Short mmCIF file of C-alpha atoms and ligand atoms in Angstrom, two decimals:
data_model
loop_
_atom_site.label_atom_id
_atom_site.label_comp_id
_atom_site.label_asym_id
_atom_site.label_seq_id
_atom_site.Cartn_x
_atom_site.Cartn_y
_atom_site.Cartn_z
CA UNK A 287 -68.40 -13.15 -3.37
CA UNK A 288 -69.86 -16.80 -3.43
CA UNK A 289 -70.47 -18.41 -6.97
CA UNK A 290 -73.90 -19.52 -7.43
CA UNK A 291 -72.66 -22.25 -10.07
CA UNK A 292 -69.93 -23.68 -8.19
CA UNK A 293 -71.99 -26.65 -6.74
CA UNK A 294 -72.85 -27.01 -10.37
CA UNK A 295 -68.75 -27.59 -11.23
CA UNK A 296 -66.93 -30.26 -12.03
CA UNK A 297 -65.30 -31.82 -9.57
CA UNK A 298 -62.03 -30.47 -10.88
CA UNK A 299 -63.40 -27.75 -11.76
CA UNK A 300 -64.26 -26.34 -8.20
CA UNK A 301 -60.81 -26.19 -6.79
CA UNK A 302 -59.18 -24.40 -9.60
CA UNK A 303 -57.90 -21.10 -9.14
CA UNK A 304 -57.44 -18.90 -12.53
CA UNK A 305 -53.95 -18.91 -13.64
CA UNK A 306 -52.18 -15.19 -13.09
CA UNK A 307 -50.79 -13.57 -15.77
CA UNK A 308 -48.08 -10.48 -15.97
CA UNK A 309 -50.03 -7.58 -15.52
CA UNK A 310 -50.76 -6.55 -18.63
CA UNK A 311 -49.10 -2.67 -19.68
CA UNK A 312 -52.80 -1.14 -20.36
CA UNK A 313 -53.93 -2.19 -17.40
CA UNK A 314 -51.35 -0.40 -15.61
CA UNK A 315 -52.03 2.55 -17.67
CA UNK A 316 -55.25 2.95 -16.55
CA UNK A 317 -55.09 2.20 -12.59
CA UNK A 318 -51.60 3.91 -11.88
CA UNK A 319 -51.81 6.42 -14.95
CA UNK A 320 -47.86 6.07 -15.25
CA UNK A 321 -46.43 6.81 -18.48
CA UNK A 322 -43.57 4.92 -20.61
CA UNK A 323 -44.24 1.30 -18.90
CA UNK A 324 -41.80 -1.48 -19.60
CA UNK A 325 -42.99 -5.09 -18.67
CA UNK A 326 -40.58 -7.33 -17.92
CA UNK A 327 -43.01 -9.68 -16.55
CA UNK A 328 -43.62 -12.70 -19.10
CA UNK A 329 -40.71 -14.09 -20.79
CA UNK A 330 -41.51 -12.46 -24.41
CA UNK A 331 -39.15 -11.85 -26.72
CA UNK A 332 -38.33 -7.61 -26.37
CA UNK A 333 -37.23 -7.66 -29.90
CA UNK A 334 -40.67 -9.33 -30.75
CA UNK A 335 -41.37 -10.81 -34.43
CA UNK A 336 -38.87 -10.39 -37.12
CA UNK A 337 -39.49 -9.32 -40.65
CA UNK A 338 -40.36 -11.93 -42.37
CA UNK A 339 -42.86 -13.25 -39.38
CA UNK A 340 -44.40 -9.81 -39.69
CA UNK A 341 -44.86 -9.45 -43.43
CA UNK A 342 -46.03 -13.67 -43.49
CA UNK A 343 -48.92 -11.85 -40.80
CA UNK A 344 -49.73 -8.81 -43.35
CA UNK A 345 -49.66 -11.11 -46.33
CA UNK A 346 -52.04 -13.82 -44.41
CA UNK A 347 -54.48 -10.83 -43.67
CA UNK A 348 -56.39 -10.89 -47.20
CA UNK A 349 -57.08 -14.77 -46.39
CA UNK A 350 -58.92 -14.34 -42.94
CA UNK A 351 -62.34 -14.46 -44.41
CA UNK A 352 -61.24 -18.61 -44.69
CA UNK A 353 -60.89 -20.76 -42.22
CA UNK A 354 -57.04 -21.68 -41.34
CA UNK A 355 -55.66 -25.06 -43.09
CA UNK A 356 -56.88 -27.42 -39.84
CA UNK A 357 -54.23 -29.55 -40.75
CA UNK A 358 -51.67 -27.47 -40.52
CA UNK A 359 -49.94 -28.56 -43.68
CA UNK A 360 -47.17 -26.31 -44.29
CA UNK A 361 -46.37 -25.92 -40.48
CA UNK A 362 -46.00 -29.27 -39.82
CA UNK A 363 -43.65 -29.65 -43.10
CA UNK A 364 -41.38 -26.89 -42.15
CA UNK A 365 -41.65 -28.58 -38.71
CA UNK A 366 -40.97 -31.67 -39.93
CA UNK A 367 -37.84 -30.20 -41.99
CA UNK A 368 -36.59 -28.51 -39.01
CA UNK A 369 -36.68 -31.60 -36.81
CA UNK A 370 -36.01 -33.90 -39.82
CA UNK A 371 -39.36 -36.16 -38.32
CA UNK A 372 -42.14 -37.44 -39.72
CA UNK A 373 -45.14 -34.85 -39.98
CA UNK A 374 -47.63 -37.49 -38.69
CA UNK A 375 -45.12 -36.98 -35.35
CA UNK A 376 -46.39 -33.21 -34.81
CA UNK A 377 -49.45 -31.59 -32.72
CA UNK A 378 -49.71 -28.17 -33.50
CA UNK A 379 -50.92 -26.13 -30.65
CA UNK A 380 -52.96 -22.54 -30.03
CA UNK A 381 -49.58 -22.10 -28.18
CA UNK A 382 -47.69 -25.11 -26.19
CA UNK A 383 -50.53 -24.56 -24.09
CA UNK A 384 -52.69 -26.07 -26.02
CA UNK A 385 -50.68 -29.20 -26.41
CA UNK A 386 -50.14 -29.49 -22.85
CA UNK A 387 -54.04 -29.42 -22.25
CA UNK A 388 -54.70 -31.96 -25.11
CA UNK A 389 -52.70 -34.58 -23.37
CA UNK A 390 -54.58 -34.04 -20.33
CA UNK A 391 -57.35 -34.40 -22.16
CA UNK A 392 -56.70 -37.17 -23.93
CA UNK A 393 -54.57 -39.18 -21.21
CA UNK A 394 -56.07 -38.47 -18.07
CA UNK A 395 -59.16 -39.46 -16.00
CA UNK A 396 -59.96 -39.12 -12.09
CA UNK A 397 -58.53 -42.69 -11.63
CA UNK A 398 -55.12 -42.01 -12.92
CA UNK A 399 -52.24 -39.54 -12.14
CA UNK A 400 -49.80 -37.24 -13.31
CA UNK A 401 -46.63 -36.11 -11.84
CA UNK A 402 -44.70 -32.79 -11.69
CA UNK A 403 -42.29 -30.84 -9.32
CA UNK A 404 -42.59 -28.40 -6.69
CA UNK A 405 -42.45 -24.99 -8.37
CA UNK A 406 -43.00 -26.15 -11.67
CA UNK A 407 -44.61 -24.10 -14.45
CA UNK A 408 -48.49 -23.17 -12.89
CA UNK A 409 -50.15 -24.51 -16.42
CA UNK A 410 -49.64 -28.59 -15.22
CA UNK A 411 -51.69 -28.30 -12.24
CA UNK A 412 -54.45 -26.29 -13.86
CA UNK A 413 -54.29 -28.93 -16.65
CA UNK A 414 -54.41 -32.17 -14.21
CA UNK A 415 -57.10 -30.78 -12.22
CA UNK A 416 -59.61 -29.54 -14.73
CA UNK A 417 -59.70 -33.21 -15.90
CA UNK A 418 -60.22 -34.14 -12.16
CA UNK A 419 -57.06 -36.44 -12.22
CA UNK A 420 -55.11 -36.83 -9.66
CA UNK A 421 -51.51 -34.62 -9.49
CA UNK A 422 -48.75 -35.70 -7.63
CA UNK A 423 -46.39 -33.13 -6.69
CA UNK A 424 -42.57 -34.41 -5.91
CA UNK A 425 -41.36 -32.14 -3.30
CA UNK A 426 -38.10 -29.41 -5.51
CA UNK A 427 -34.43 -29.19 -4.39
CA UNK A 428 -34.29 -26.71 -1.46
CA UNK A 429 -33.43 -23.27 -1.91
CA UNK A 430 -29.63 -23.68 -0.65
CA UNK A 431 -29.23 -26.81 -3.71
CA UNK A 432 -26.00 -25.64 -5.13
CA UNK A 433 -26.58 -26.71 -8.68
CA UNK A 434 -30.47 -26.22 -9.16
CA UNK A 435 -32.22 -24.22 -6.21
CA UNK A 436 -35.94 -25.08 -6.28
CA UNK A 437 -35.69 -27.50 -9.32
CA UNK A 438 -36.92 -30.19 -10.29
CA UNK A 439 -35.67 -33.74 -8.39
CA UNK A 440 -36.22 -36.50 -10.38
CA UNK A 441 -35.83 -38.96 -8.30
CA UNK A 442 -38.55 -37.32 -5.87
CA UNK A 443 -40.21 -37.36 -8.83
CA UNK A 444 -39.34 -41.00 -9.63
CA UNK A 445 -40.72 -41.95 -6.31
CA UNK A 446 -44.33 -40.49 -7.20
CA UNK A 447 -44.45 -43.09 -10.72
CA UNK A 448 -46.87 -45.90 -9.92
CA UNK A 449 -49.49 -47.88 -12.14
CA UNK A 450 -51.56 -45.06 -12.15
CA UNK A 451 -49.35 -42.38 -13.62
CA UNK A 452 -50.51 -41.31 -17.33
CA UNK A 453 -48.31 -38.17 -17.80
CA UNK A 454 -45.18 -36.69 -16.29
CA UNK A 455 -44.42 -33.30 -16.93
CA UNK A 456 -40.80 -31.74 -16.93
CA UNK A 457 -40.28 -27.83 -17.73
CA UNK A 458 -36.61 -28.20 -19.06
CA UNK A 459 -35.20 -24.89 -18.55
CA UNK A 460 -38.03 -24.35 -15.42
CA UNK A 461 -40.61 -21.72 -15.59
CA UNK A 462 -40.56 -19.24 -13.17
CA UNK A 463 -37.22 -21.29 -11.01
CA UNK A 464 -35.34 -20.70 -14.43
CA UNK A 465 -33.18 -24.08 -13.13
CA UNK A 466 -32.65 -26.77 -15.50
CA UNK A 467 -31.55 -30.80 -16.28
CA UNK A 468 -28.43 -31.95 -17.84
CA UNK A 469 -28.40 -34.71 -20.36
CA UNK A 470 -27.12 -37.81 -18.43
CA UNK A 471 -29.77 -37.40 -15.48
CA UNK A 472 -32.79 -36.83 -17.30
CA UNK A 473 -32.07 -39.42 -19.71
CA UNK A 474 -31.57 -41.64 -16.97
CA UNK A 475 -35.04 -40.70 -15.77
CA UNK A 476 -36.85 -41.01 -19.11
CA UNK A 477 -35.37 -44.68 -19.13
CA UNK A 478 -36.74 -45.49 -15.63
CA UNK A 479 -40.97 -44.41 -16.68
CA UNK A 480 -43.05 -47.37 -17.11
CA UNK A 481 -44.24 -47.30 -20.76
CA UNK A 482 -48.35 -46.49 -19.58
CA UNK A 483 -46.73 -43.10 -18.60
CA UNK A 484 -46.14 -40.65 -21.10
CA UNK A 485 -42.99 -37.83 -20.23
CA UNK A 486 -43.66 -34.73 -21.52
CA UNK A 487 -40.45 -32.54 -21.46
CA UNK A 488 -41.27 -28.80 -21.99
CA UNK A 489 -38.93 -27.17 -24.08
CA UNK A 490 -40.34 -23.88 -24.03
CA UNK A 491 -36.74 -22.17 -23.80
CA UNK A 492 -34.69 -24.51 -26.13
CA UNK A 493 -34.02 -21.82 -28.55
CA UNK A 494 -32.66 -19.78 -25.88
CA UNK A 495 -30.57 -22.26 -24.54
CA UNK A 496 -26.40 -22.56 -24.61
CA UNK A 497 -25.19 -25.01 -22.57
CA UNK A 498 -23.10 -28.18 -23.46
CA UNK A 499 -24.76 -30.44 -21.17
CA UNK A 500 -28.31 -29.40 -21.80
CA UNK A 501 -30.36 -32.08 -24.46
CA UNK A 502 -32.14 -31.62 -27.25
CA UNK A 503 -34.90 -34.47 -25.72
CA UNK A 504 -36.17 -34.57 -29.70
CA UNK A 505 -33.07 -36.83 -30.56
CA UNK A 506 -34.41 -39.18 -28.40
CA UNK A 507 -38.29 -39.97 -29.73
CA UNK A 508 -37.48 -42.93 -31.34
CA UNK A 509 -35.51 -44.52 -28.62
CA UNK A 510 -38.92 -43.70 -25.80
CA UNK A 511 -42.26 -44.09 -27.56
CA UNK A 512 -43.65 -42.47 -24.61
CA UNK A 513 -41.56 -39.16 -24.82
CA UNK A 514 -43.52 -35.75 -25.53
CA UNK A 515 -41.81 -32.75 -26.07
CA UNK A 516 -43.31 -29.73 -26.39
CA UNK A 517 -41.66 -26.31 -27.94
CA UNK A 518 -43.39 -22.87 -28.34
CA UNK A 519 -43.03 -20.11 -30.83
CA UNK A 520 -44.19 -17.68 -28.02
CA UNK A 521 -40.70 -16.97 -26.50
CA UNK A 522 -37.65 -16.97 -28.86
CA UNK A 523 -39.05 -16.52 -31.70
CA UNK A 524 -41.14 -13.48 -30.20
CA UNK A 525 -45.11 -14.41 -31.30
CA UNK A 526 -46.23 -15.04 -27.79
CA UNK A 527 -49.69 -13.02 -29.13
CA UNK A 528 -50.30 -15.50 -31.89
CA UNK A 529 -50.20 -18.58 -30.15
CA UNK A 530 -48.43 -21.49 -31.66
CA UNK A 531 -46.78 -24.23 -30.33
CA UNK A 532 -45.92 -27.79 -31.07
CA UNK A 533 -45.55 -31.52 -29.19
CA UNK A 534 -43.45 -33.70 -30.93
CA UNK A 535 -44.29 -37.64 -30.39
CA UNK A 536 -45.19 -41.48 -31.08
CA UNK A 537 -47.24 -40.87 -34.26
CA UNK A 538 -50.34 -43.14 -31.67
CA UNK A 539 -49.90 -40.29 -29.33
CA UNK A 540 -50.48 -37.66 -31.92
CA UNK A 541 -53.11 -39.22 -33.25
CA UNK A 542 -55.18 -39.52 -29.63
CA UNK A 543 -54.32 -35.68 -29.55
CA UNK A 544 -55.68 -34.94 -32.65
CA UNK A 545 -59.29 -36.37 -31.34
CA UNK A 546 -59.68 -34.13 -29.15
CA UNK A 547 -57.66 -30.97 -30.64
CA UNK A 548 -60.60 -28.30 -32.11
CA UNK A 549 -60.44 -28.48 -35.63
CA UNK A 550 -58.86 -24.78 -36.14
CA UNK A 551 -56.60 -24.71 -32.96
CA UNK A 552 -53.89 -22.71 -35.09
CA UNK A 553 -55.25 -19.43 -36.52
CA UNK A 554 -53.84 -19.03 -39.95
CA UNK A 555 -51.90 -15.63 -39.01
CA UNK A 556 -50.27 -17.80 -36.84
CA UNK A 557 -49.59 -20.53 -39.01
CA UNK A 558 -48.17 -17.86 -41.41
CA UNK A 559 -45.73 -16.50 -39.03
CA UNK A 560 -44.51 -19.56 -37.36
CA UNK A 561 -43.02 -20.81 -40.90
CA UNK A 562 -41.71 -17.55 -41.44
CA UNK A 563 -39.71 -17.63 -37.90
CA UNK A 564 -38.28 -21.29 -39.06
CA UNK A 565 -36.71 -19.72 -42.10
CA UNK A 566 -35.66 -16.55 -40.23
CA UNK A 567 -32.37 -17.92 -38.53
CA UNK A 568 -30.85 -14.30 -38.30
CA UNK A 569 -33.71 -12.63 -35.85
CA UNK A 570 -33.37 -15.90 -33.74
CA UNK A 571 -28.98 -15.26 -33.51
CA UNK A 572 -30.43 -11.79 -32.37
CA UNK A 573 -32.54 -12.71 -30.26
CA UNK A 574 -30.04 -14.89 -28.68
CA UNK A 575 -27.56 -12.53 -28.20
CA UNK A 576 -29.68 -9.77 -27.06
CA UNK A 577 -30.58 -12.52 -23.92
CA UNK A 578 -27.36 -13.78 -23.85
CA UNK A 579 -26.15 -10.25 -22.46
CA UNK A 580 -29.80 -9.36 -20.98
CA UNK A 581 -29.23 -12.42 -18.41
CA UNK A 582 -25.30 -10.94 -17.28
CA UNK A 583 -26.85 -8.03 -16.77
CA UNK A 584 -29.50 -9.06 -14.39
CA UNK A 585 -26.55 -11.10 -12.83
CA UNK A 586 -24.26 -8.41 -12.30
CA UNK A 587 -27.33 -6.21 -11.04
CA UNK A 588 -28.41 -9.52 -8.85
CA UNK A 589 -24.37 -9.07 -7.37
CA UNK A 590 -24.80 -5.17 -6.45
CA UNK A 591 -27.74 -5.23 -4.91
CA UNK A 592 -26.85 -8.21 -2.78
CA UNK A 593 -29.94 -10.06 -3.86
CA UNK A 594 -29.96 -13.94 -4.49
CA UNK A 595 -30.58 -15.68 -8.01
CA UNK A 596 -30.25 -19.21 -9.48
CA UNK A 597 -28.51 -19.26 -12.56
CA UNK A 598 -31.28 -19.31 -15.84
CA UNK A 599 -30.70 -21.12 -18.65
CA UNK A 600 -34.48 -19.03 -20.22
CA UNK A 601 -34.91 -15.44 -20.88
CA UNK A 602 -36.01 -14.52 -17.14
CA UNK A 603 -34.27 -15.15 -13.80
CA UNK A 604 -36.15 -15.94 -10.29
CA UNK A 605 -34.60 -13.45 -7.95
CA UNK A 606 -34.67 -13.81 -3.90
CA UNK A 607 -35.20 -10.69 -1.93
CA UNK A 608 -35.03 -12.22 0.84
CA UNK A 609 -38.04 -10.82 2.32
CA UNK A 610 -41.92 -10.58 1.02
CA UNK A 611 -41.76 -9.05 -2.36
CA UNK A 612 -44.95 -8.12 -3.24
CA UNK A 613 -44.31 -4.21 -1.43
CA UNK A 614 -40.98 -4.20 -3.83
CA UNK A 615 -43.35 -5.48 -6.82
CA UNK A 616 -45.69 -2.85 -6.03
CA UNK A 617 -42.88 -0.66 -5.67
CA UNK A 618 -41.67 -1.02 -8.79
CA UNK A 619 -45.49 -1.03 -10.53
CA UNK A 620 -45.28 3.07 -9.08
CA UNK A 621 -41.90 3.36 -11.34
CA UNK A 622 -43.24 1.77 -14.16
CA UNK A 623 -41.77 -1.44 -14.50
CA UNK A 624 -43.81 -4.47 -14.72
CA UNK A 625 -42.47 -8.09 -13.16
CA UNK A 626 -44.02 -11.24 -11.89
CA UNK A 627 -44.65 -11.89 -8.56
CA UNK A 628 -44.51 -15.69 -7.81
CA UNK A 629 -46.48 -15.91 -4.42
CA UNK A 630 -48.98 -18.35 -6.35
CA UNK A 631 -46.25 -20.15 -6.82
CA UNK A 632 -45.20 -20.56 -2.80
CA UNK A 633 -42.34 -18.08 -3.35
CA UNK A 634 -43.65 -15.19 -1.64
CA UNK A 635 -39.83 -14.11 -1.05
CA UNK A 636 -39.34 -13.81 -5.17
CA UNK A 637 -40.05 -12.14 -8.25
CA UNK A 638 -39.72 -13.47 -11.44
CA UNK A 639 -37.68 -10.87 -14.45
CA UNK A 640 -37.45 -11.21 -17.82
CA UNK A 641 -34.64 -10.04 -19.97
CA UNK A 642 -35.67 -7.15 -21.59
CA UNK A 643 -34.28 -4.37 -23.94
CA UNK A 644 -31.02 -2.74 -22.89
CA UNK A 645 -32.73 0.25 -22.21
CA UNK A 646 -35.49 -1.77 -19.87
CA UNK A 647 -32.69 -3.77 -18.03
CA UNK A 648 -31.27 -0.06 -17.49
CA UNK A 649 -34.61 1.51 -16.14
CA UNK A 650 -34.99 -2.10 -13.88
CA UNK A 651 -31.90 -1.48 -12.32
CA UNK A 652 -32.63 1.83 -12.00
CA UNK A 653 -35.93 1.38 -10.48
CA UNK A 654 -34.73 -1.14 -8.28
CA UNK A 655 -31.80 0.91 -7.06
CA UNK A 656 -34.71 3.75 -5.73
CA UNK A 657 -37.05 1.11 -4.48
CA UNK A 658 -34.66 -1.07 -2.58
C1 PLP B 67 -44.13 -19.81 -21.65
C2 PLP B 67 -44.14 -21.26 -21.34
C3 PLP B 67 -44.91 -22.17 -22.07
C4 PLP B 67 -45.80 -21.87 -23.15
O1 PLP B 67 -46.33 -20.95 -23.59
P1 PLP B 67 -47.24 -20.88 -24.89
O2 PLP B 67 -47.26 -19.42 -25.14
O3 PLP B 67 -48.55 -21.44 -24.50
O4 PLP B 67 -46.56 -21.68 -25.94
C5 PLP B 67 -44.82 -23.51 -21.78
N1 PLP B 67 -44.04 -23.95 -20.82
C6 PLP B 67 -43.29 -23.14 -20.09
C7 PLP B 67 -42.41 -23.70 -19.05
C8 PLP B 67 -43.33 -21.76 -20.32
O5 PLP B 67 -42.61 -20.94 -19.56
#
């Protein structure tokens, strides 16, 4: 069906395709009329909000007749505590999302450029292009890479800086390859960026994240001014449906994002919850765990079945089939269980699971066991 408007589109604009989410679990409901449906098929949290998030959400309810606090106060100051930075540092977002938007926004124009890997998370390019700037794409690791199959290069990606470059984006673990950088190298990288490039290193993950060698990029804001990094309540901390998230930076660069942020970005619920989650350490060692032995098990299953998977760092793992896996998506939609295909992606061989429930890894492996 042709679009009437689209001549009238920005320039950007007209290329875009929407960005695919996990089908959502009443949607399947209603065109496959399957009962009990797990989705495993956007890297939330299965044990979702813990108690004190929840009751900071029911308590925040008798307020919603007000407007949220714009500023953010208390957010930012629990943020600030957590981080042990300056408030005037922090960007709250409606999600990382939003964040990751408002430095397009506020960085980029169709003269100038921003750089990202192959395979990297599918919000970049929609950001980039809707500004009409300019993405170059630095080509991944191939699939046989022994440490990081599909991830990020950086220095392909090092070889796409220029004097046009505003942003760089790095998805630290990746989203949907799961692959991620160690310390040494991606400091190494942030030290080679010309200072008009900002480096945004998405740390969507962190809190999942328990590896030696993987960095905690905000320890190093005050030795780049042009480092971003961005962090999300929306996975470990299980409020993907409220929508918070944060960029940490050069106070200059917050303030540029706070031009163009909308004045009540963070709904108050969410502002209520996120604090709660900071001071909730026990759901987060919970939630840990629970993905901790969520990921061996889609290993192990990975192993039986014979089917190919980089190591994840996240709460999700990219697996190979080997073949196209949209029939074995489909497949699995007829038993129930929801995951991510990643053809948009160029990995028409893959599908992208999250760690669920023990109980939903079970029925995967089950399913999967029938359908392959
Ligand atoms: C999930 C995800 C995000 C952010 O999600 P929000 O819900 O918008 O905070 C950002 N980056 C990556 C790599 C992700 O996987």
């Amino acid at each position: 069906m042709s679009n009437p408007y689209l001549e009238l589109a920005a320039p950007g604009v007209k290329g875009l395709q929407p960005y695919q989410p996990g089908k959502p679990i009443s949607e399947l409901e209603r065109e496959y009329g399957v009962p009990n449906i797990i989705k495993l098929a956007s890297n939330e949290n299965p044990l979702g909000p813990g108690r004190a998030a929840r009751a900071a959400m029911e308590r925040e309810i008798a307020q919603v007749a007000r407007y949220p606090d714009g500023g953010g106060y208390e957010l930012k100051a629990a943020l600030a505590a957590r981080h042990s930075i300056d408030a005037a540092r922090i960007t709250l977002g409606n999600g990382s999302n939003d964040v990751l938007v408002l430095l397009a926004e506020a960085f980029l124009t169709p003269e100038t450029e921003a750089v990202y890997s192959e395979y990297a998370f599918a919000v970049y390019p929609i950001a980039v292009q809707a500004v009409g700037a300019r993405a170059r794409v630095a080509p991944a690791y191939p699939r046989d890479h022994a440490a990081s199959p599909l991830g990020h290069d950086l220095h392909a990606m090092a070889q796409c800086l220029n004097g046009r470059t505003r942003l760089v984006f790095i998805a630290n673990p990746n989203n949907p390859t799961g692959t991620w950088l160690e310390r040494a190298d991606l400091r190494s990288f942030v030290e080679r960026v010309p200072q008009h490039a900002l480096v945004v290193i998405d740390e969507a993950y962190f809190d999942y994240v328990d590896e030696p060698e993987y960095p905690d990029t905000t320890r190093w804001l005050d030795d780049f001014p042009n480092l971003v990094v961005t962090r999300t309540f929306s996975k470990a901390f299980g409020l993907a449906g409220v929508r918070a998230g944060y960029a940490l930076s050069a106070p200059g660069v917050a303030d540029l994002l706070n031009r163009v942020r909308q004045p009540f970005n963070l709904n108050s619920l969410a502002q209520a919850a996120a604090v709660a989650a900071l001071g909730d350490n026990a759901h987060l060692e919970r939630s840990r765990e629970l993905n901790r032995r969520g990921l061996e098990e889609i290993a192990s299953y990975c192993e039986a079945f014979g089917l190919g998977f980089a190591p994840s760092i996240g709460n999700f793992v990219l697996v190979d089939f080997g073949r196209p896996a949209l029939p074995v998506y489909e497949a699995l939609l007829r038993e129930a269980v929801i995951v991510r295909p990643v053809g948009n992606y160029g990995l028409p061989n893959h599908l992208r699971i999250s760690v669920g429930l023990p109980e939903e890894n079970e029925r995967l492996t089950a399913a999967l066991r029938k359908v392959l």
